[in-house]
XYZ file of C-alpha atoms in Angstrom:
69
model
C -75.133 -87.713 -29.550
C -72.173 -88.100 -31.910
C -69.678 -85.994 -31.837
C -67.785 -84.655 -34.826
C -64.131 -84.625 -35.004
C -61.707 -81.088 -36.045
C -61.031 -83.311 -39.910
C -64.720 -84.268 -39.813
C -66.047 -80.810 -39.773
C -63.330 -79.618 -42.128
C -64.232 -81.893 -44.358
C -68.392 -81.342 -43.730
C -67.475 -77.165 -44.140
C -65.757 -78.443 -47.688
C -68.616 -80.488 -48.480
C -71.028 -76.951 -47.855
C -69.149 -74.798 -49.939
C -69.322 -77.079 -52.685
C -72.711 -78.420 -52.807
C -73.211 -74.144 -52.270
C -71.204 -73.585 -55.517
C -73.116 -76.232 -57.338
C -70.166 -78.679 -57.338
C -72.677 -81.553 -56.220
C -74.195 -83.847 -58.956
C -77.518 -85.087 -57.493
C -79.444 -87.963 -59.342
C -81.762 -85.241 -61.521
C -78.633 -83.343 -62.437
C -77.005 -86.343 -63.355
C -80.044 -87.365 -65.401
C -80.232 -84.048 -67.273
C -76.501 -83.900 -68.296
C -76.985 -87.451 -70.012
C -80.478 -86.763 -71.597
C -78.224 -83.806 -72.753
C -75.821 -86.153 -74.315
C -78.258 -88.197 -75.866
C -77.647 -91.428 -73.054
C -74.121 -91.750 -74.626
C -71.711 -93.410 -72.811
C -68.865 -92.092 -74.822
C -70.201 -88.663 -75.178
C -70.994 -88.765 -70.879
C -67.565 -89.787 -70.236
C -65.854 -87.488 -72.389
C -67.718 -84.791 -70.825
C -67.220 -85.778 -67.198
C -63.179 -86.436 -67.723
C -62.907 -83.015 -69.231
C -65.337 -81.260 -66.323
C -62.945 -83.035 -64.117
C -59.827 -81.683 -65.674
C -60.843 -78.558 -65.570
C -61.686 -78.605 -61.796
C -58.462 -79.804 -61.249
C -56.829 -76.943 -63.373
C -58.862 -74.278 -61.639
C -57.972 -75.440 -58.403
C -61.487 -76.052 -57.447
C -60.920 -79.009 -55.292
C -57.890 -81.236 -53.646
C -59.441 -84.756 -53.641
C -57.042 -87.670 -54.685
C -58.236 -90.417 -56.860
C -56.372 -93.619 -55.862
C -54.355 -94.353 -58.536
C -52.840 -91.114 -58.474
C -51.115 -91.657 -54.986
């Protein structure tokens, strides 16, 4: 049996908390949030880049995006 490493679990115990705080899209939330918007790509983005920002501003999470390294 595999064997997690100490940065594996830390990052599996991060992964809990957020999927436990709803920070988790799954495929039928992500279909609701579009049907929401009407299937607009604009409108989708748009909300997803400011949901993001906001994250980021609350301090809700520490993951890089590659372009910002």
């Amino acid at each position: 049996m595999k064997q997690l490493t100490n940065k594996e679990y830390v990052e599996y115990e991060k992964y809990k908390t957020a999927v436990l705080h709803g920070r988790v899209i799954t495929p039928d939330g992500l279909r609701i949030i579009c049907a929401g918007l009407d299937n607009d790509p604009e409108r989708i983005g748009k909300h997803m880049l400011e949901t993001l920002a906001k994250f980021r501003s609350e301090g809700l999470f520490d993951i890089k995006v590659e372009d910002e390294e």
